[in-house]
Amino acid sequence: MRRPLRAWILVGASLLAAGAGPAYAADTPSAGSAAGAVRYTVHDLGTLGGTRSKATAIEGDTVVGSSWTSGDAAEHAFAYDVRGRTMTDLGTLGGSSEATDTEGDYVVGQSELSAEGPTRGFAYDLRTRRLVDIGTLGGSSSHVTGLSGDTVVGTSSLPGDAVSHAFAYSLRTRTMTDLGSLAGPSGVSAAAAVSGATVVGSSSLPGSPATLTHGFAYSLRTGRTTDLGTLGGNSSTANAVSGSTVVGQSRTAGNGLAGYAYDLRTGVRTDLGSRFLTGQLISGSTVAGGDGLLASSFDLTTHTSAVIGSGRGVTEVRQISGNLLVGDNFAPNSFAFVARADNGSFTYLPSLGGLNSHAAQVNGRGVVAGSAALAAGDPSTANGPFHATVWVPHPVA
């Protein structure tokens, strides 16, 4: 990333003064915030032979993402074993590929069928080392957006590619189910996430333009679709789900925008307000989101909210797991962070010798996956190439 102005680099460095410094060698620890009791060690996961790589998800000891191959000839999905410190090329369906999620023995993502060709969702079995094209609903392309247990969800084009529907794909039976739309077969829908047997997303409505949507929840057990309605306006989306709680964005009665949470068991809808307009995420009873500038957390049990971080620059949460939140702070450069919703701690994560970093996901042990910049070889730049990275937490003595 080139420095647009030296002044911005100084601003970025000052933002890191209370946390990690702007440049760290591999395997060096970060400095935690005053409220935190954890320090993080950064590890470079390397590449598949090319100059760049990035991690997109982590579960247990498996990190997935994409990397350029030798000579930067192509971009391939990878799976990295943290314990064994080995990176496996997952291959492609013909063109480039990227892994986007992992759970248990499976990795999912998408791959081009050929250079500049249509994109298909894929599933890779880490035990058999087999890459499978999950297919489509009759059209030419499909896109994966979530994985839970043996269920992959996403969006696929229908025959003729004029309409796309949300789908659920069973890794056990290798069958794809069309989840339909709130407007019937001719409507448009897209799946955003899955938790257990519940798929959520957005769908067009009967007699309305395809751009006017309502959030929906689909039960894989009953085959029933629930229209999640709105906060009084004419449209909504559903972006994430945890257990029986869905979060998304909605128009209000005054045509404003606000985040919301919807309990599928009780039908109770909670207006989260304008601080949760974008990037709504949920884990348990904790919601995270932003207003385009600041990120906040909201406890659905106590109905209390808090700003995440210092409130300087632009803060975006990328993922939440329990009380842990990871994301990026921009000023305008990107600095990865990890925060806690329960005690307000906020820690910048170190880079790999360059200035900037990006956090994507955190696993159950608090290990964060993402990417970080190597030291720059060119004095006119702040960063060298970005490599897939994990940050490992260590309790402060």
Coordinates of C-alpha atoms in Angstrom, one line a residue:
M1 CA 0.0 0.0 0.0
R2 CA 1.5 3.3 -1.1
R3 CA 1.6 6.2 1.4
P4 CA -0.7 8.9 0.0
L5 CA 0.8 11.5 2.3
R6 CA 3.4 11.2 5.0
A7 CA 1.0 13.0 7.4
W8 CA -1.4 10.0 7.2
I9 CA 1.4 7.6 8.1
L10 CA 2.2 9.7 11.2
V11 CA -1.5 9.7 12.1
G12 CA -1.6 5.9 11.6
A13 CA 1.5 5.5 13.8
S14 CA 0.1 7.6 16.5
L15 CA -3.1 5.5 16.5
L16 CA -0.9 2.5 17.3
A17 CA 0.9 4.2 20.2
A18 CA -1.4 2.6 22.8
G19 CA -1.2 -0.8 21.1
A20 CA 1.1 -2.5 18.7
G21 CA 3.7 -0.4 16.9
P22 CA 3.5 0.1 13.2
A23 CA 6.2 -2.4 12.2
Y24 CA 6.9 -5.8 13.8
A25 CA 9.1 -8.7 12.7
A26 CA 7.5 -12.1 12.6
D27 CA 6.9 -13.8 15.9
T28 CA 7.2 -10.6 17.9
P29 CA 4.5 -9.8 20.5
S30 CA 2.0 -6.9 20.4
A31 CA 1.4 -4.5 23.3
G32 CA -2.1 -5.0 24.7
S33 CA -4.4 -2.2 25.8
A34 CA -4.5 -1.1 29.4
A35 CA -7.8 -2.9 29.9
G36 CA -6.6 -6.1 28.3
A37 CA -4.7 -9.0 29.9
V38 CA -3.5 -10.7 26.6
R39 CA -0.6 -10.1 24.3
Y40 CA -0.4 -11.4 20.7
T41 CA 2.4 -13.0 18.8
V42 CA 2.3 -12.7 15.0
H43 CA 3.1 -15.6 12.7
D44 CA 3.7 -15.5 8.9
L45 CA 1.9 -18.4 7.2
G46 CA 3.8 -17.9 4.0
T47 CA 2.5 -18.5 0.5
L48 CA 2.0 -21.2 -2.2
G49 CA 5.2 -20.0 -3.9
G50 CA 4.0 -16.5 -5.0
T51 CA 4.5 -13.1 -3.4
R52 CA 1.1 -12.7 -1.7
S53 CA -1.5 -14.6 0.4
K54 CA -4.4 -13.8 2.7
A55 CA -6.4 -15.7 5.3
T56 CA -10.1 -15.5 5.3
A57 CA -11.3 -17.9 8.0
I58 CA -10.1 -20.0 10.9
E59 CA -11.6 -22.9 12.9
G60 CA -9.6 -25.0 15.3
D61 CA -6.2 -25.5 13.9
T62 CA -7.2 -24.9 10.2
V63 CA -6.7 -21.5 8.5
V64 CA -8.0 -21.0 5.0
G65 CA -7.7 -18.4 2.3
S66 CA -6.0 -17.8 -1.0
S67 CA -2.4 -17.4 -2.2
W68 CA -0.6 -16.7 -5.4
T69 CA 1.3 -19.6 -6.8
S70 CA 4.9 -19.6 -8.0
G71 CA 5.7 -16.7 -10.3
D72 CA 2.3 -15.2 -9.3
A73 CA 0.8 -17.2 -12.1
A74 CA -2.5 -17.9 -10.4
E75 CA -4.5 -17.5 -7.2
H76 CA -5.4 -20.8 -5.4
A77 CA -7.3 -21.6 -2.3
F78 CA -5.3 -23.0 0.6
A79 CA -5.7 -24.7 3.9
Y80 CA -3.0 -24.2 6.6
D81 CA -2.5 -26.6 9.5
V82 CA -1.4 -24.4 12.5
R83 CA 0.0 -27.4 14.4
G84 CA 1.9 -28.9 11.5
R85 CA 2.8 -25.5 10.0
T86 CA 2.0 -26.7 6.5
M87 CA 0.0 -25.0 3.7
T88 CA -1.9 -27.2 1.3
D89 CA -2.9 -26.1 -2.2
L90 CA -6.6 -27.0 -2.6
G91 CA -6.4 -26.6 -6.4
T92 CA -9.2 -25.1 -8.5
L93 CA -12.1 -26.1 -10.8
G94 CA -10.1 -24.7 -13.7
G95 CA -9.5 -21.0 -13.0
S96 CA -8.6 -19.2 -9.8
S97 CA -10.0 -20.2 -6.5
E98 CA -10.5 -18.8 -2.9
A99 CA -11.4 -20.6 0.3
T100 CA -13.9 -18.5 2.4
D101 CA -14.9 -20.8 5.4
T102 CA -14.0 -24.0 7.2
E103 CA -15.6 -26.2 9.8
G104 CA -14.6 -29.7 10.8
D105 CA -13.1 -31.6 7.9
Y106 CA -14.5 -29.2 5.2
V107 CA -13.3 -26.1 3.5
V108 CA -15.7 -24.2 1.2
G109 CA -15.2 -21.3 -1.3
Q110 CA -15.5 -20.6 -4.9
S111 CA -13.5 -21.2 -8.1
E112 CA -13.7 -20.1 -11.7
L113 CA -14.3 -23.0 -14.1
S114 CA -11.8 -21.4 -16.4
A115 CA -9.9 -18.1 -16.8
E116 CA -12.7 -15.5 -17.0
G117 CA -15.3 -18.3 -16.8
P118 CA -18.3 -18.6 -14.5
T119 CA -17.7 -19.1 -10.8
R120 CA -18.8 -22.2 -8.9
G121 CA -19.0 -22.9 -5.2
F122 CA -16.7 -25.8 -4.0
A123 CA -16.3 -28.0 -1.0
Y124 CA -12.9 -29.6 -0.1
D125 CA -12.6 -32.6 2.2
L126 CA -9.4 -32.3 4.2
R127 CA -9.5 -36.1 4.9
T128 CA -9.8 -37.3 1.3
R129 CA -8.2 -34.2 -0.2
R130 CA -10.9 -34.1 -2.8
L131 CA -12.3 -30.9 -4.3
V132 CA -16.0 -31.0 -5.3
D133 CA -17.9 -28.6 -7.5
I134 CA -21.2 -28.2 -5.6
G135 CA -23.0 -27.2 -8.8
T136 CA -25.9 -24.8 -9.4
L137 CA -29.7 -24.5 -9.4
G138 CA -29.6 -24.9 -13.2
G139 CA -27.7 -21.7 -14.1
S140 CA -24.0 -21.2 -14.8
S141 CA -22.8 -19.9 -11.5
S142 CA -23.0 -20.3 -7.7
H143 CA -21.4 -18.4 -4.8
V144 CA -20.9 -19.7 -1.2
T145 CA -21.6 -17.4 1.7
G146 CA -21.8 -19.7 4.8
L147 CA -21.1 -23.1 6.3
S148 CA -22.5 -24.7 9.4
G149 CA -22.1 -28.4 10.2
D150 CA -22.6 -30.2 6.9
T151 CA -24.7 -27.4 5.3
V152 CA -23.2 -25.0 2.8
V153 CA -25.4 -22.0 1.8
G154 CA -25.1 -19.4 -0.9
T155 CA -26.7 -18.0 -4.0
S156 CA -27.0 -19.6 -7.5
S157 CA -28.3 -18.6 -10.8
L158 CA -31.3 -20.4 -12.2
P159 CA -31.6 -21.7 -15.8
G160 CA -31.0 -18.8 -18.2
D161 CA -29.1 -16.9 -15.5
A162 CA -31.8 -14.2 -15.3
V163 CA -32.8 -15.0 -11.7
S164 CA -30.8 -16.1 -8.7
H165 CA -32.0 -18.0 -5.6
A166 CA -30.6 -18.8 -2.2
F167 CA -29.6 -22.4 -1.8
A168 CA -28.6 -24.9 0.9
Y169 CA -26.2 -27.7 -0.1
S170 CA -25.8 -30.9 2.0
L171 CA -22.2 -32.1 2.2
R172 CA -23.5 -35.5 3.4
T173 CA -26.0 -36.2 0.5
R174 CA -24.4 -33.8 -2.1
T175 CA -27.7 -32.3 -2.9
M176 CA -28.6 -28.7 -3.4
T177 CA -32.0 -27.3 -2.3
D178 CA -33.6 -24.2 -3.8
L179 CA -34.8 -22.0 -0.9
G180 CA -37.0 -20.1 -3.3
S181 CA -38.1 -16.5 -2.6
L182 CA -40.8 -14.5 -0.9
A183 CA -42.0 -13.6 -4.4
G184 CA -42.3 -17.2 -5.6
P185 CA -40.2 -18.9 -8.3
S186 CA -39.7 -15.7 -10.4
G187 CA -38.4 -13.7 -7.4
V188 CA -34.9 -13.1 -6.4
S189 CA -33.2 -14.2 -3.2
A190 CA -29.7 -14.5 -1.7
A191 CA -28.5 -16.4 1.4
A192 CA -26.2 -14.5 3.8
A193 CA -25.5 -16.9 6.6
V194 CA -26.4 -20.2 8.3
S195 CA -26.5 -21.4 11.9
G196 CA -27.6 -24.9 12.5
A197 CA -30.8 -25.5 10.6
T198 CA -31.6 -21.8 10.0
V199 CA -30.6 -20.0 6.8
V200 CA -31.0 -16.2 6.6
G201 CA -30.8 -13.8 3.7
S202 CA -32.8 -11.3 1.6
S203 CA -35.5 -11.7 -0.9
S204 CA -37.6 -9.7 -3.3
L205 CA -41.3 -9.3 -2.7
P206 CA -44.5 -10.0 -4.7
G207 CA -45.3 -7.2 -7.1
S208 CA -42.2 -5.2 -6.2
P209 CA -38.9 -4.4 -7.9
A210 CA -36.1 -6.9 -7.2
T211 CA -34.2 -4.2 -5.4
L212 CA -36.9 -3.9 -2.7
T213 CA -36.3 -6.7 -0.3
H214 CA -37.2 -8.2 3.1
G215 CA -35.0 -10.3 5.3
F216 CA -36.0 -13.9 5.5
A217 CA -35.2 -17.0 7.6
Y218 CA -35.6 -20.5 6.2
S219 CA -35.8 -23.6 8.4
L220 CA -34.1 -26.6 6.9
R221 CA -36.0 -28.8 9.3
T222 CA -39.5 -27.6 8.3
G223 CA -38.9 -26.1 4.9
R224 CA -40.7 -23.0 6.1
T225 CA -39.7 -19.4 5.2
T226 CA -40.3 -16.6 7.6
D227 CA -40.6 -13.0 6.3
L228 CA -38.8 -11.0 8.9
G229 CA -40.6 -7.8 8.1
T230 CA -39.3 -4.3 8.8
L231 CA -39.0 -1.6 11.4
G232 CA -42.0 0.2 9.8
G233 CA -40.4 1.0 6.4
N234 CA -40.6 -0.8 3.1
S235 CA -37.4 -2.9 3.1
S236 CA -35.0 -4.9 5.2
T237 CA -32.1 -7.4 4.9
A238 CA -30.9 -10.3 7.1
N239 CA -27.2 -10.5 7.4
A240 CA -26.3 -12.9 10.2
V241 CA -27.8 -15.5 12.6
S242 CA -26.8 -17.1 15.9
G243 CA -29.2 -19.7 17.4
S244 CA -32.7 -18.2 17.0
T245 CA -31.6 -14.6 16.6
V246 CA -31.2 -12.8 13.3
V247 CA -29.7 -9.4 12.7
G248 CA -29.8 -7.1 9.7
Q249 CA -30.8 -3.7 8.5
S250 CA -34.2 -2.1 8.0
R251 CA -36.0 1.0 6.8
T252 CA -37.9 2.7 9.6
A253 CA -41.4 4.3 9.4
G254 CA -39.7 7.7 8.8
N255 CA -37.7 6.1 5.9
G256 CA -34.5 6.2 8.0
L257 CA -32.1 3.2 8.4
A258 CA -31.4 1.2 11.6
G259 CA -30.1 -2.2 12.6
Y260 CA -32.4 -4.7 14.1
A261 CA -32.4 -8.1 15.9
Y262 CA -35.3 -10.6 15.4
D263 CA -36.0 -13.5 17.7
L264 CA -37.4 -16.4 15.6
R265 CA -38.9 -18.1 18.7
T266 CA -40.9 -15.1 20.0
G267 CA -41.2 -12.9 17.0
V268 CA -39.8 -10.0 19.0
R269 CA -38.0 -7.4 16.9
T270 CA -35.4 -5.1 18.6
D271 CA -34.6 -1.8 17.0
L272 CA -30.8 -1.4 17.4
G273 CA -30.8 2.2 16.1
S274 CA -28.6 4.1 13.7
R275 CA -25.3 2.9 15.3
F276 CA -25.9 -0.5 13.7
L277 CA -26.5 0.4 10.1
T278 CA -23.7 -1.7 8.6
G279 CA -22.0 -5.0 9.0
Q280 CA -24.4 -6.5 11.5
L281 CA -23.0 -9.6 13.2
I282 CA -24.1 -11.7 16.2
S283 CA -22.7 -14.3 18.5
G284 CA -25.0 -15.5 21.4
S285 CA -26.6 -12.3 22.8
T286 CA -23.9 -9.9 21.6
V287 CA -24.5 -7.9 18.4
A288 CA -21.8 -5.9 16.6
G289 CA -22.2 -3.3 13.8
G290 CA -21.3 0.2 12.7
D291 CA -22.6 3.4 11.3
G292 CA -19.9 3.8 8.6
L293 CA -17.5 5.5 11.1
L294 CA -17.6 3.9 14.5
A295 CA -18.3 0.3 15.5
S296 CA -20.4 -0.7 18.5
S297 CA -21.5 -3.7 20.4
F298 CA -25.0 -4.3 21.8
D299 CA -26.1 -6.8 24.5
L300 CA -29.5 -8.2 23.8
T301 CA -29.9 -9.3 27.4
T302 CA -29.2 -6.0 29.1
H303 CA -29.9 -3.7 26.1
T304 CA -26.7 -1.9 26.7
S305 CA -24.3 -0.7 24.0
A306 CA -20.7 0.4 23.9
V307 CA -18.4 1.9 21.3
I308 CA -15.6 -0.4 20.2
G309 CA -12.1 1.1 20.4
S310 CA -11.0 4.7 20.9
G311 CA -13.5 6.2 18.4
R312 CA -10.7 7.5 16.2
G313 CA -10.6 6.8 12.5
V314 CA -13.1 4.3 11.0
T315 CA -13.6 1.0 12.8
E316 CA -15.1 -2.1 11.2
V317 CA -15.8 -5.4 12.9
R318 CA -15.3 -8.4 10.6
Q319 CA -16.3 -11.2 12.9
I320 CA -17.5 -11.9 16.4
S321 CA -17.1 -15.1 18.4
G322 CA -18.5 -15.0 21.9
N323 CA -17.2 -11.8 23.5
L324 CA -14.3 -11.5 21.1
L325 CA -14.5 -9.1 18.1
V326 CA -11.9 -8.7 15.4
G327 CA -11.7 -6.2 12.6
D328 CA -9.8 -3.2 11.2
N329 CA -9.3 0.4 12.2
F330 CA -8.7 2.8 9.3
A331 CA -6.9 6.2 9.5
P332 CA -7.0 5.7 6.4
N333 CA -4.5 2.8 6.6
S334 CA -5.7 -0.5 8.0
F335 CA -4.7 -1.7 11.4
A336 CA -6.0 -5.1 12.6
F337 CA -7.5 -5.3 16.1
V338 CA -9.1 -7.6 18.6
A339 CA -11.5 -6.4 21.2
R340 CA -13.7 -7.8 24.0
A341 CA -17.3 -6.9 24.3
D342 CA -17.5 -7.8 28.0
N343 CA -14.7 -5.6 29.4
G344 CA -14.0 -3.1 26.6
S345 CA -10.4 -4.1 26.0
F346 CA -9.0 -3.1 22.6
T347 CA -5.7 -4.3 21.2
Y348 CA -4.0 -3.4 17.9
L349 CA -2.3 -6.5 16.3
P350 CA 1.2 -6.3 15.0
S351 CA 2.2 -6.5 11.3
L352 CA 5.1 -8.5 9.8
G353 CA 7.5 -5.7 9.4
G354 CA 5.3 -3.4 7.3
L355 CA 2.8 -0.9 8.6
N356 CA -0.6 -2.4 7.9
S357 CA -2.6 -5.5 8.8
H358 CA -6.1 -7.0 8.4
A359 CA -8.1 -9.3 10.7
A360 CA -10.7 -11.6 9.3
Q361 CA -11.7 -14.2 11.9
V362 CA -11.0 -15.5 15.4
N363 CA -11.3 -19.1 16.6
G364 CA -12.6 -20.5 19.9
R365 CA -9.1 -20.2 21.5
G366 CA -8.7 -16.5 20.6
V367 CA -6.3 -17.1 17.7
V368 CA -6.9 -14.4 15.0
A369 CA -6.5 -15.0 11.3
G370 CA -6.0 -12.4 8.6
S371 CA -3.1 -10.8 6.7
A372 CA -0.2 -8.5 7.4
A373 CA 2.4 -6.6 5.4
L374 CA 6.0 -7.6 5.2
A375 CA 8.7 -4.9 5.5
A376 CA 8.8 -2.7 2.4
G377 CA 11.8 -3.0 0.1
D378 CA 10.9 0.3 -1.6
P379 CA 11.4 3.4 0.6
S380 CA 8.5 5.1 -1.1
T381 CA 6.0 2.5 0.2
A382 CA 4.8 1.7 3.7
N383 CA 4.3 -2.0 3.0
G384 CA 5.8 -5.0 1.3
P385 CA 3.6 -7.8 0.1
F386 CA 0.8 -9.0 2.4
H387 CA 1.0 -12.6 3.8
A388 CA -1.6 -14.8 5.5
T389 CA -1.1 -14.3 9.2
V390 CA -2.3 -15.7 12.6
W391 CA -2.0 -13.8 15.9
V392 CA -1.7 -16.1 18.9
P393 CA -2.8 -14.8 22.3
H394 CA -0.7 -15.2 25.4
P395 CA -1.8 -14.2 28.9
V396 CA 0.1 -11.3 30.5
A397 CA 2.0 -12.4 33.5

